[in-house]
Short mmCIF file of C-alpha atoms in Angstrom, two decimals:
data_model
loop_
_atom_site.label_atom_id
_atom_site.label_comp_id
_atom_site.label_asym_id
_atom_site.label_seq_id
_atom_site.Cartn_x
_atom_site.Cartn_y
_atom_site.Cartn_z
CA MET A 55 -8.12 38.40 35.55
CA PHE A 56 -8.33 42.47 34.26
CA SER A 57 -8.98 43.06 38.12
CA LEU A 58 -5.91 41.76 40.10
CA LEU A 59 -3.75 43.10 36.58
CA ILE A 60 -4.35 47.08 37.74
CA LYS A 61 -4.98 46.27 41.42
CA LYS A 62 -1.20 44.56 41.67
CA PHE A 63 0.13 47.70 39.25
CA ARG A 64 -1.56 50.43 41.00
CA ASP A 65 0.35 49.23 44.53
CA SER A 66 3.29 48.36 42.70
CA HIS A 67 3.92 51.55 41.44
CA ASN A 68 2.66 53.30 44.79
CA LEU A 69 -0.12 55.22 43.08
CA SER A 70 -3.82 56.36 44.49
CA GLN A 71 -6.75 55.56 42.29
CA GLU A 72 -6.74 59.15 41.27
CA ASP A 73 -3.23 58.75 40.56
CA LEU A 74 -3.78 55.84 38.07
CA ALA A 75 -7.14 57.92 36.54
CA GLN A 76 -4.92 60.86 35.48
CA ILE A 77 -2.14 58.43 34.01
CA LEU A 78 -5.19 56.76 31.78
CA ILE A 79 -6.91 60.28 30.88
CA SER A 80 -3.42 61.68 29.72
CA PHE A 81 -3.47 58.87 27.09
CA ASN A 82 -6.59 59.43 25.37
CA GLY A 83 -8.01 62.59 26.62
CA ARG A 84 -10.85 60.95 28.09
CA ASP A 85 -12.03 61.97 31.49
CA SER A 86 -14.90 59.38 31.87
CA ILE A 87 -12.40 57.39 34.13
CA ASP A 88 -11.97 58.58 37.94
CA VAL A 89 -11.88 56.92 41.20
CA THR A 90 -14.82 55.29 41.08
CA THR A 91 -14.40 53.80 37.79
CA ILE A 92 -10.89 52.69 39.26
CA SER A 93 -12.43 51.26 42.29
CA ARG A 94 -15.31 49.54 40.68
CA TRP A 95 -11.94 47.68 38.26
CA GLU A 96 -10.33 46.61 40.84
CA ARG A 97 -13.40 44.94 42.82
CA GLY A 98 -14.87 43.24 39.64
CA ILE A 99 -18.25 45.10 39.70
CA ASN A 100 -17.61 46.39 36.46
CA THR A 101 -14.97 45.55 33.66
CA PRO A 102 -14.57 47.35 30.60
CA SER A 103 -14.51 45.89 27.21
CA VAL A 104 -12.14 43.44 26.27
CA ALA A 105 -10.79 46.02 23.37
CA ASN A 106 -10.25 48.77 26.22
CA GLN A 107 -8.62 46.05 28.96
CA LEU A 108 -6.37 45.64 25.89
CA TYR A 109 -5.90 49.16 25.31
CA THR A 110 -5.51 49.89 29.30
CA LEU A 111 -2.75 46.82 29.75
CA ARG A 112 -0.72 47.63 27.01
CA LYS A 113 -0.89 51.27 27.63
CA LEU A 114 0.53 51.03 31.30
CA SER A 115 2.76 48.09 29.67
CA ILE A 116 1.57 45.37 31.96
CA ASP A 117 2.39 41.98 31.23
CA PHE A 118 -0.29 39.52 30.39
CA THR A 119 -1.44 36.23 28.48
CA LEU A 120 -3.98 37.37 25.31
CA SER A 121 -5.26 33.82 26.41
CA SER A 122 -6.74 35.31 30.20
CA ILE A 123 -7.97 38.65 28.50
CA ALA A 124 -9.44 38.01 25.12
CA SER A 125 -12.85 35.93 24.60
CA ASN A 126 -12.08 32.14 23.80
CA TYR A 127 -13.43 32.46 20.12
CA PRO A 128 -13.40 28.90 18.92
CA PRO A 129 -10.92 27.79 16.16
CA HIS A 130 -13.99 27.65 13.49
CA ARG A 131 -15.02 31.41 13.91
CA LEU A 132 -11.24 32.44 12.52
CA ILE A 133 -10.97 29.82 9.49
CA ASN A 134 -14.55 30.67 8.44
CA LEU A 135 -13.56 34.62 8.60
CA LEU A 136 -10.74 33.67 6.64
CA LYS A 137 -12.21 30.86 3.82
CA PRO A 138 -14.19 33.57 2.20
CA ARG A 139 -10.55 34.78 0.77
CA PHE A 140 -10.54 32.11 -0.95
CA SER A 141 -14.56 31.29 -1.57
CA ARG A 142 -14.26 32.51 -5.39
CA PHE A 143 -11.28 30.11 -6.50
CA SER A 144 -12.98 26.54 -6.54
CA ALA A 145 -9.37 24.61 -6.40
CA LEU A 146 -8.35 26.89 -3.37
CA SER A 147 -12.05 25.98 -1.26
CA ASP A 148 -11.87 24.11 1.74
CA LYS A 149 -12.28 20.38 0.51
CA PRO A 150 -9.13 20.50 -1.10
CA TYR A 151 -6.72 21.13 1.24
CA ARG A 152 -8.41 18.86 3.82
CA LYS A 153 -7.41 15.95 1.23
CA LEU A 154 -4.45 17.33 -0.04
CA ALA A 155 -2.14 18.75 2.81
CA PRO A 156 0.50 20.16 0.74
CA SER A 157 4.13 21.27 2.65
CA PHE A 158 5.61 24.61 2.36
CA THR A 159 9.17 26.05 3.33
CA TYR A 160 10.09 29.79 3.68
CA THR A 161 12.58 32.04 4.19
CA GLU A 162 12.96 35.26 6.53
CA SER A 163 15.06 38.15 6.61
CA ASP A 164 15.15 41.24 8.58
CA ASP A 165 16.72 43.71 5.88
CA LEU A 166 14.26 46.20 3.78
CA GLU A 167 17.07 46.00 0.89
CA ASN A 168 15.94 42.29 0.43
CA PHE A 169 12.80 43.14 -0.52
CA LEU A 170 13.51 46.75 -1.94
CA MET A 171 15.86 44.61 -4.62
CA ASP A 172 13.24 42.42 -5.47
CA ASP A 173 11.46 43.94 -8.20
CA ASP A 174 8.39 41.29 -8.58
CA LEU A 175 7.70 41.80 -5.48
CA VAL A 176 7.92 45.85 -5.24
CA LYS A 177 5.77 45.51 -8.28
CA PHE A 178 3.36 43.81 -6.79
CA SER A 179 3.51 46.03 -4.05
CA GLU A 180 3.39 48.96 -6.44
CA THR A 181 -0.20 47.80 -7.72
CA MET A 182 -1.45 47.03 -3.83
CA PHE A 183 -0.98 50.56 -3.24
CA ALA A 184 -1.43 51.72 -6.77
CA ILE A 185 1.14 54.02 -6.44
CA GLU A 186 2.53 54.21 -9.89
CA GLY A 187 4.03 57.65 -10.94
CA GLU A 188 4.82 57.63 -7.43
CA THR A 189 6.96 54.92 -7.15
CA GLU A 190 10.74 56.21 -7.61
CA ALA A 191 10.44 59.03 -4.95
CA PHE A 192 8.36 56.29 -2.98
CA TRP A 193 10.02 53.45 -2.20
CA HIS A 194 13.95 55.37 -2.44
CA SER A 195 12.91 57.54 1.02
CA LEU A 196 11.78 54.31 3.02
CA PRO A 197 15.62 53.47 3.57
CA LYS A 198 16.49 56.84 4.92
CA THR A 199 13.50 55.79 7.61
CA THR A 200 13.82 54.87 11.19
CA PHE A 201 12.14 51.35 11.05
CA ASP A 202 11.88 49.08 15.10
CA HIS A 203 11.02 46.41 13.24
CA VAL A 204 11.64 44.89 9.30
CA ARG A 205 10.37 41.37 8.23
CA VAL A 206 10.06 40.08 4.90
CA PHE A 207 8.69 36.44 3.82
CA ARG A 208 8.80 34.36 1.07
CA PHE A 209 7.41 31.06 0.84
CA PHE A 210 7.72 28.02 -1.32
CA LYS A 211 5.92 24.68 -2.61
CA GLY A 212 8.84 23.12 -3.94
CA SER A 213 11.05 25.66 -5.81
CA ASN A 214 8.00 27.45 -7.12
CA LEU A 215 7.50 31.31 -5.08
CA VAL A 216 3.40 30.73 -3.90
CA GLY A 217 3.69 33.55 -1.30
CA HIS A 218 5.16 36.38 0.26
CA LEU A 219 4.91 39.09 3.39
CA ALA A 220 6.47 42.08 3.75
CA TYR A 221 6.11 44.20 6.45
CA VAL A 222 7.65 46.99 8.88
CA VAL A 223 7.59 48.49 12.38
CA MET A 224 7.38 52.29 12.78
CA ASN A 225 6.83 55.42 14.74
CA THR A 226 3.68 56.54 13.06
CA ILE A 227 4.04 59.91 13.30
CA ASP A 228 6.76 59.08 10.05
CA ILE A 229 3.59 56.56 8.31
CA ILE A 230 1.56 59.65 8.48
CA THR A 231 4.30 61.63 6.69
CA LEU A 232 4.83 58.42 4.41
CA LEU A 233 0.89 58.44 3.17
CA GLU A 234 0.54 62.33 2.82
CA LYS A 235 3.60 62.19 0.50
CA LEU A 236 1.81 59.35 -1.47
CA TYR A 237 -1.60 60.17 -1.85
CA LYS A 238 -1.70 64.41 -1.23
CA THR A 239 -4.35 64.14 1.68
CA GLU A 240 -4.13 64.77 5.50
CA PHE A 241 -3.79 61.45 7.89
CA SER A 242 -3.38 62.99 11.28
CA SER A 243 -7.36 62.34 12.33
CA ASP A 244 -7.31 58.52 10.80
CA PHE A 245 -4.76 57.95 13.97
CA ALA A 246 -5.62 60.23 16.55
CA PRO A 247 -5.20 60.11 20.02
CA GLU A 248 -2.24 57.76 18.76
CA VAL A 249 -0.17 59.43 16.73
CA ASP A 250 3.03 58.98 19.41
CA GLY A 251 3.57 55.66 19.41
CA LYS A 252 4.07 52.75 16.60
CA THR A 253 2.12 51.32 13.33
CA LEU A 254 2.51 48.09 11.73
CA ILE A 255 2.20 49.05 8.37
CA CYS A 256 2.67 45.72 5.73
CA PHE A 257 3.96 46.44 2.36
CA SER A 258 3.39 43.99 -0.02
CA GLY A 259 1.36 40.32 0.68
CA TYR A 260 0.18 37.63 -1.32
CA ALA A 261 -0.53 33.66 -0.74
CA SER A 262 -1.78 31.69 -2.86
CA ASP A 263 -2.95 29.29 -0.66
CA LEU A 264 -5.22 29.64 3.03
CA ALA A 265 -2.89 27.78 5.22
CA ILE A 266 0.14 30.25 4.15
CA TYR A 267 -2.58 33.01 4.42
CA MET A 268 -3.24 32.03 8.25
CA PHE A 269 0.29 31.31 8.91
CA PHE A 270 1.16 35.05 7.96
CA THR A 271 -1.33 36.59 9.61
CA LYS A 272 -0.40 34.55 12.69
CA VAL A 273 3.40 36.12 12.11
CA VAL A 274 1.69 40.13 12.73
CA VAL A 275 -1.01 39.02 15.05
CA ARG A 276 1.80 38.17 17.47
CA GLN A 277 4.08 40.93 16.59
CA LEU A 278 1.23 42.96 17.53
CA ALA A 279 0.31 41.37 20.84
CA ASP A 280 3.94 41.00 21.80
CA ASN A 281 5.18 45.14 20.97
CA HIS A 282 2.93 47.28 23.21
CA ARG A 283 3.87 50.23 21.86
CA ILE A 284 2.60 49.16 18.70
CA ASP A 285 -1.24 50.89 18.44
CA TRP A 286 -2.15 50.45 14.19
CA LEU A 287 -1.89 48.01 11.82
CA ILE A 288 -2.23 49.61 8.25
CA GLY A 289 -3.84 46.94 5.76
CA HIS A 290 -4.18 47.97 1.70
CA SER A 291 -6.14 45.81 -0.81
CA PHE A 292 -7.05 45.73 -4.16
CA ILE A 293 -9.03 42.36 -3.28
CA ASN A 294 -12.56 42.67 -2.08
CA GLU A 295 -12.61 39.54 -0.17
CA ASP A 296 -9.52 40.97 1.95
CA TRP A 297 -11.39 44.42 2.61
CA GLN A 298 -14.49 42.51 3.84
CA ILE A 299 -12.64 40.11 6.56
CA HIS A 300 -10.94 43.42 7.76
CA LYS A 301 -13.88 45.57 7.72
CA LYS A 302 -15.79 42.75 9.83
CA LEU A 303 -12.52 43.24 12.11
CA GLY A 304 -13.41 46.24 12.60
CA ALA A 305 -10.75 48.49 10.13
CA LYS A 306 -11.57 51.81 8.96
CA LEU A 307 -11.62 52.93 5.67
CA ILE A 308 -8.60 55.74 5.54
CA TYR A 309 -8.37 55.76 1.89
CA GLN A 310 -9.94 54.68 -1.48
CA GLY A 311 -8.84 54.62 -4.90
CA ASP A 312 -10.60 55.28 -7.91
CA ASN A 313 -13.61 55.01 -9.04
CA LEU A 314 -14.36 51.14 -11.10
CA GLU A 315 -17.54 49.98 -13.33
CA GLU A 316 -16.94 46.53 -12.02
CA GLY A 317 -14.30 44.46 -9.88
CA GLY A 318 -12.24 46.12 -7.90
CA VAL A 319 -13.26 46.50 -3.85
CA LYS A 320 -16.67 47.24 -2.98
CA VAL A 321 -16.89 49.93 -0.45
CA GLY A 322 -20.79 51.18 0.29
CA LYS A 323 -22.47 51.22 -3.60
CA GLN A 324 -19.56 51.97 -4.77
CA ARG A 325 -16.69 49.96 -6.62
CA VAL A 326 -12.58 50.87 -6.42
CA ARG A 327 -9.74 50.81 -7.44
CA PHE A 328 -8.20 49.62 -4.12
CA VAL A 329 -8.78 50.40 -0.13
CA VAL A 330 -6.24 51.25 2.17
CA PHE A 331 -7.22 50.83 5.98
CA ASN A 332 -5.69 51.01 9.03
CA SER A 333 -7.41 49.00 12.37
CA SER A 334 -6.29 49.41 16.24
CA VAL A 335 -4.19 46.63 17.62
CA PRO A 336 -6.66 45.94 20.61
CA THR A 337 -9.71 45.94 18.58
CA LEU A 338 -7.85 43.21 16.40
CA LEU A 339 -6.32 41.35 19.62
CA ALA A 340 -10.08 41.13 20.69
CA SER A 341 -11.59 39.80 18.22
CA PRO A 342 -11.06 36.34 17.05
CA LEU A 343 -8.02 36.99 14.87
CA GLY A 344 -6.09 36.93 18.38
CA VAL A 345 -6.83 33.17 18.52
CA LEU A 346 -4.03 32.81 16.04
CA CYS A 347 -1.20 34.09 18.76
CA GLU A 348 -1.34 30.60 20.77
CA GLN A 349 -2.70 28.30 17.72
CA ASP A 350 -1.29 26.60 14.74
CA LEU A 351 -4.27 26.83 12.77
CA ASP A 352 -2.70 26.44 9.74
CA LYS A 353 -1.61 23.04 9.84
CA LYS A 354 -5.29 22.38 9.94
CA TYR A 355 -4.67 22.95 6.33
CA CYS A 356 -1.12 22.01 5.27
CA LYS A 357 1.12 19.14 6.29
CA ILE A 358 3.97 21.32 7.32
CA ILE A 359 5.24 25.25 6.85
CA GLU A 360 8.96 24.99 8.18
CA LEU A 361 11.54 27.61 7.60
CA SER A 362 13.86 26.24 5.01
CA GLN A 363 17.39 25.33 5.19
CA ASP A 364 19.08 25.96 1.96
#
């Protein structure tokens, strides 16, 4: 499929193989792509890694289905990857989910003020980002920033709030500016060479339930898959299991909090208060996480998750 898509793109744009090689070099600055590389791709002799295929197709704005490119991971691989997030809580382990099959509703908003006016969500996010003392300046700067996409979800079991997710898509260079203002350190090198595109940053997220965790992970992954301009996902956590999952998916640590004697997040032999990390979108989509785009695996662990009609 990759070879056909590349050949079709080149022909439809009346490009020589040399022309296409130069375009691809301009994206990442690498000079390892040449006429021979393009020729071998088009003839199916050589094929880049799945992550590099996705990177190339997204940069060229070529339409494709993720299942036609990414590996067809069996669903249980993803489920086994995500379940450890809840493994330390016996009440949230796999077995009760199959028996109880709870039902959930959710609300959805595209208004950032919907998040900023909710003290509980903001306080939770402050804990995740460890921004006490910087709170007012940080949150007040957000409405002045231009966002491409905003989503705020709240999940309910009956009338009880049992989960939430708040994320935005914005210019990567603006994200770097926000992070540098917040943590007083340089971040540009962590996003090189993809600093001119977009980044999805999760400001706040919590799931009391594996089904909700899988549902809102699917929401984010679909956004990443659909928007080819998003190069990075930024996440943060003070929960060790979260970081271990993202690390297995190829995330890179870009900032860590103060050292702790116990608890917190394990980084090497240390324990730290929290971590901030970024993930390359092609790498994420090439992982088992990519299967979430086209499967409703959350339904294995609940009766239904539906949009509230209230």
